[in-house]
PDB file of C-alpha atoms in Angstrom:
ATOM      1  CA  UNK A   1      48.175  37.859 100.617  1.00 63.00           C
ATOM      2  CA  UNK A   2      49.630  41.347 100.942  1.00 68.00           C
ATOM      3  CA  UNK A   3      52.191  42.635  98.449  1.00 72.00           C
ATOM      4  CA  UNK A   4      53.626  46.148  98.201  1.00 75.00           C
ATOM      5  CA  UNK A   5      52.323  48.693  97.738  1.00 85.00           C
ATOM      6  CA  UNK A   6      49.283  48.485 100.039  1.00 89.00           C
ATOM      7  CA  UNK A   7      47.218  51.394 101.330  1.00 90.00           C
ATOM      8  CA  UNK A   8      44.985  51.850 104.393  1.00 90.00           C
ATOM      9  CA  UNK A   9      41.925  54.101 104.810  1.00 89.00           C
ATOM     10  CA  UNK A  10      39.973  54.775 107.946  1.00 86.00           C
ATOM     11  CA  UNK A  11      36.413  55.785 107.323  1.00 83.00           C
ATOM     12  CA  UNK A  12      36.373  58.282 104.479  1.00 81.00           C
ATOM     13  CA  UNK A  13      39.662  59.912 105.495  1.00 86.00           C
ATOM     14  CA  UNK A  14      42.732  60.203 103.270  1.00 87.00           C
ATOM     15  CA  UNK A  15      44.493  56.945 102.438  1.00 89.00           C
ATOM     16  CA  UNK A  16      47.857  56.206 104.075  1.00 89.00           C
ATOM     17  CA  UNK A  17      50.612  53.866 102.749  1.00 90.00           C
ATOM     18  CA  UNK A  18      50.957  50.645 104.716  1.00 89.00           C
ATOM     19  CA  UNK A  19      54.387  49.674 106.187  1.00 87.00           C
ATOM     20  CA  UNK A  20      56.195  46.481 107.166  1.00 85.00           C
ATOM     21  CA  UNK A  21      54.314  44.484 104.518  1.00 83.00           C
ATOM     22  CA  UNK A  22      54.783  40.697 104.488  1.00 84.00           C
ATOM     23  CA  UNK A  23      52.501  38.002 103.041  1.00 80.00           C
ATOM     24  CA  UNK A  24      50.129  37.869 106.093  1.00 83.00           C
ATOM     25  CA  UNK A  25      50.806  41.098 108.024  1.00 87.00           C
ATOM     26  CA  UNK A  26      51.168  44.863 107.568  1.00 87.00           C
ATOM     27  CA  UNK A  27      51.185  47.993 109.661  1.00 89.00           C
ATOM     28  CA  UNK A  28      48.601  50.741 109.146  1.00 87.00           C
ATOM     29  CA  UNK A  29      49.058  53.961 111.123  1.00 86.00           C
ATOM     30  CA  UNK A  30      45.767  55.551 112.150  1.00 83.00           C
ATOM     31  CA  UNK A  31      45.592  59.286 111.294  1.00 82.00           C
ATOM     32  CA  UNK A  32      44.264  61.772 113.900  1.00 80.00           C
ATOM     33  CA  UNK A  33      40.512  62.168 113.736  1.00 79.00           C
ATOM     34  CA  UNK A  34      39.708  65.632 112.280  1.00 82.00           C
ATOM     35  CA  UNK A  35      38.235  67.962 114.822  1.00 80.00           C
ATOM     36  CA  UNK A  36      35.047  68.431 112.819  1.00 81.00           C
ATOM     37  CA  UNK A  37      34.320  64.711 113.252  1.00 77.00           C
ATOM     38  CA  UNK A  38      34.823  64.661 117.009  1.00 73.00           C
ATOM     39  CA  UNK A  39      31.705  63.653 118.873  1.00 68.00           C
ATOM     40  CA  UNK A  40      29.808  66.151 120.969  1.00 65.00           C
ATOM     41  CA  UNK A  41      30.904  65.459 124.573  1.00 55.00           C
ATOM     42  CA  UNK A  42      27.167  65.322 125.527  1.00 50.00           C
ATOM     43  CA  UNK A  43      26.763  62.265 123.286  1.00 53.00           C
ATOM     44  CA  UNK A  44      29.932  60.375 124.075  1.00 60.00           C
ATOM     45  CA  UNK A  45      33.687  60.407 123.882  1.00 64.00           C
ATOM     46  CA  UNK A  46      34.263  57.929 121.019  1.00 71.00           C
ATOM     47  CA  UNK A  47      33.445  57.447 117.324  1.00 74.00           C
ATOM     48  CA  UNK A  48      32.984  53.998 115.781  1.00 76.00           C
ATOM     49  CA  UNK A  49      34.170  53.782 112.155  1.00 80.00           C
ATOM     50  CA  UNK A  50      35.867  51.228 109.941  1.00 85.00           C
ATOM     51  CA  UNK A  51      39.168  50.322 108.272  1.00 86.00           C
ATOM     52  CA  UNK A  52      39.676  49.178 104.693  1.00 89.00           C
ATOM     53  CA  UNK A  53      42.837  48.218 102.732  1.00 89.00           C
ATOM     54  CA  UNK A  54      43.705  48.425  99.058  1.00 90.00           C
ATOM     55  CA  UNK A  55      46.512  47.266  96.739  1.00 88.00           C
ATOM     56  CA  UNK A  56      46.038  50.235  94.377  1.00 87.00           C
ATOM     57  CA  UNK A  57      44.139  53.037  96.129  1.00 86.00           C
ATOM     58  CA  UNK A  58      41.015  52.321  94.135  1.00 88.00           C
ATOM     59  CA  UNK A  59      39.794  48.843  94.905  1.00 88.00           C
ATOM     60  CA  UNK A  60      39.037  48.716  98.677  1.00 87.00           C
ATOM     61  CA  UNK A  61      38.059  45.733 100.742  1.00 87.00           C
ATOM     62  CA  UNK A  62      34.404  45.685 101.792  1.00 84.00           C
ATOM     63  CA  UNK A  63      34.727  44.090 105.262  1.00 82.00           C
ATOM     64  CA  UNK A  64      34.473  47.443 107.100  1.00 79.00           C
ATOM     65  CA  UNK A  65      36.383  46.176 110.156  1.00 82.00           C
ATOM     66  CA  UNK A  66      35.299  48.195 113.127  1.00 81.00           C
ATOM     67  CA  UNK A  67      37.665  50.834 114.529  1.00 77.00           C
ATOM     68  CA  UNK A  68      37.015  52.973 117.548  1.00 75.00           C
ATOM     69  CA  UNK A  69      38.455  56.481 117.912  1.00 74.00           C
ATOM     70  CA  UNK A  70      38.362  57.787 121.454  1.00 74.00           C
ATOM     71  CA  UNK A  71      39.600  60.619 123.544  1.00 75.00           C
ATOM     72  CA  UNK A  72      42.884  59.732 125.348  1.00 76.00           C
ATOM     73  CA  UNK A  73      42.612  59.583 129.159  1.00 80.00           C
ATOM     74  CA  UNK A  74      43.223  62.896 130.894  1.00 84.00           C
ATOM     75  CA  UNK A  75      44.736  62.904 134.396  1.00 87.00           C
ATOM     76  CA  UNK A  76      43.392  65.731 136.540  1.00 91.00           C
ATOM     77  CA  UNK A  77      44.925  64.843 139.929  1.00 90.00           C
ATOM     78  CA  UNK A  78      46.905  62.212 141.777  1.00 86.00           C
ATOM     79  CA  UNK A  79      46.706  61.586 145.504  1.00 85.00           C
ATOM     80  CA  UNK A  80      49.015  61.712 147.344  1.00 81.00           C
ATOM     81  CA  UNK A  81      50.620  64.421 145.230  1.00 77.00           C
ATOM     82  CA  UNK A  82      53.970  64.398 147.018  1.00 74.00           C
ATOM     83  CA  UNK A  83      56.443  61.807 148.177  1.00 68.00           C
ATOM     84  CA  UNK A  84      59.927  61.855 149.655  1.00 64.00           C
ATOM     85  CA  UNK A  85      62.481  61.700 146.867  1.00 63.00           C
ATOM     86  CA  UNK A  86      64.895  59.547 148.787  1.00 67.00           C
ATOM     87  CA  UNK A  87      62.273  56.822 149.433  1.00 67.00           C
ATOM     88  CA  UNK A  88      60.449  54.755 146.897  1.00 66.00           C
ATOM     89  CA  UNK A  89      56.681  55.343 146.836  1.00 67.00           C
ATOM     90  CA  UNK A  90      54.600  52.915 148.846  1.00 72.00           C
ATOM     91  CA  UNK A  91      50.868  52.170 148.967  1.00 75.00           C
ATOM     92  CA  UNK A  92      48.066  53.143 146.588  1.00 80.00           C
ATOM     93  CA  UNK A  93      47.758  56.239 144.457  1.00 83.00           C
ATOM     94  CA  UNK A  94      44.324  57.590 143.461  1.00 86.00           C
ATOM     95  CA  UNK A  95      44.216  59.003 139.966  1.00 87.00           C
ATOM     96  CA  UNK A  96      41.212  61.128 138.962  1.00 90.00           C
ATOM     97  CA  UNK A  97      40.492  62.353 135.457  1.00 88.00           C
ATOM     98  CA  UNK A  98      38.401  62.138 132.358  1.00 82.00           C
ATOM     99  CA  UNK A  99      37.889  59.728 129.472  1.00 77.00           C
ATOM    100  CA  UNK A 100      39.062  56.640 131.374  1.00 76.00           C
ATOM    101  CA  UNK A 101      37.784  53.590 129.560  1.00 69.00           C
ATOM    102  CA  UNK A 102      36.952  50.132 130.874  1.00 65.00           C
ATOM    103  CA  UNK A 103      40.185  48.264 130.283  1.00 62.00           C
ATOM    104  CA  UNK A 104      41.509  44.864 131.201  1.00 66.00           C
ATOM    105  CA  UNK A 105      43.443  45.327 134.443  1.00 70.00           C
ATOM    106  CA  UNK A 106      46.472  43.389 133.126  1.00 74.00           C
ATOM    107  CA  UNK A 107      46.725  45.883 130.218  1.00 70.00           C
ATOM    108  CA  UNK A 108      46.752  49.026 132.386  1.00 73.00           C
ATOM    109  CA  UNK A 109      50.089  50.458 133.247  1.00 74.00           C
ATOM    110  CA  UNK A 110      51.156  53.595 135.212  1.00 75.00           C
ATOM    111  CA  UNK A 111      54.481  55.175 134.267  1.00 72.00           C
ATOM    112  CA  UNK A 112      56.091  57.762 136.515  1.00 69.00           C
ATOM    113  CA  UNK A 113      58.278  60.393 134.926  1.00 69.00           C
ATOM    114  CA  UNK A 114      60.949  62.112 136.981  1.00 65.00           C
ATOM    115  CA  UNK A 115      62.951  64.951 135.562  1.00 64.00           C
ATOM    116  CA  UNK A 116      65.672  66.351 137.804  1.00 62.00           C
ATOM    117  CA  UNK A 117      65.507  69.656 135.972  1.00 67.00           C
ATOM    118  CA  UNK A 118      61.853  70.359 136.586  1.00 64.00           C
ATOM    119  CA  UNK A 119      60.852  72.178 139.749  1.00 62.00           C
ATOM    120  CA  UNK A 120      59.093  69.893 142.247  1.00 56.00           C
TER     121      UNK A 120
END
């Protein structure tokens, strides 16, 4: 059972206070992975580490639940790269980039941002 205050720690990084604590649930926000711990891009684009929780910042769980830090996807190009503004887009778009991960298709979502004040 969780009771306030609770703390979270990823790997050996600084501890972070948990939020939204109830008896069987709490929220832990993952900190950014420090640049010196980033993997060499020749080896891979992710780092496997673990998560632990503590009620006092001293006694930590020992389960070492796996946690994967990874580089966010990076979009390099979209084809076609233009469309008529007065018509909704139709057909497929091809998105090329880096660090795409194998994801469940029903969890992948594309969001299109349109800002009238940006030049086309």
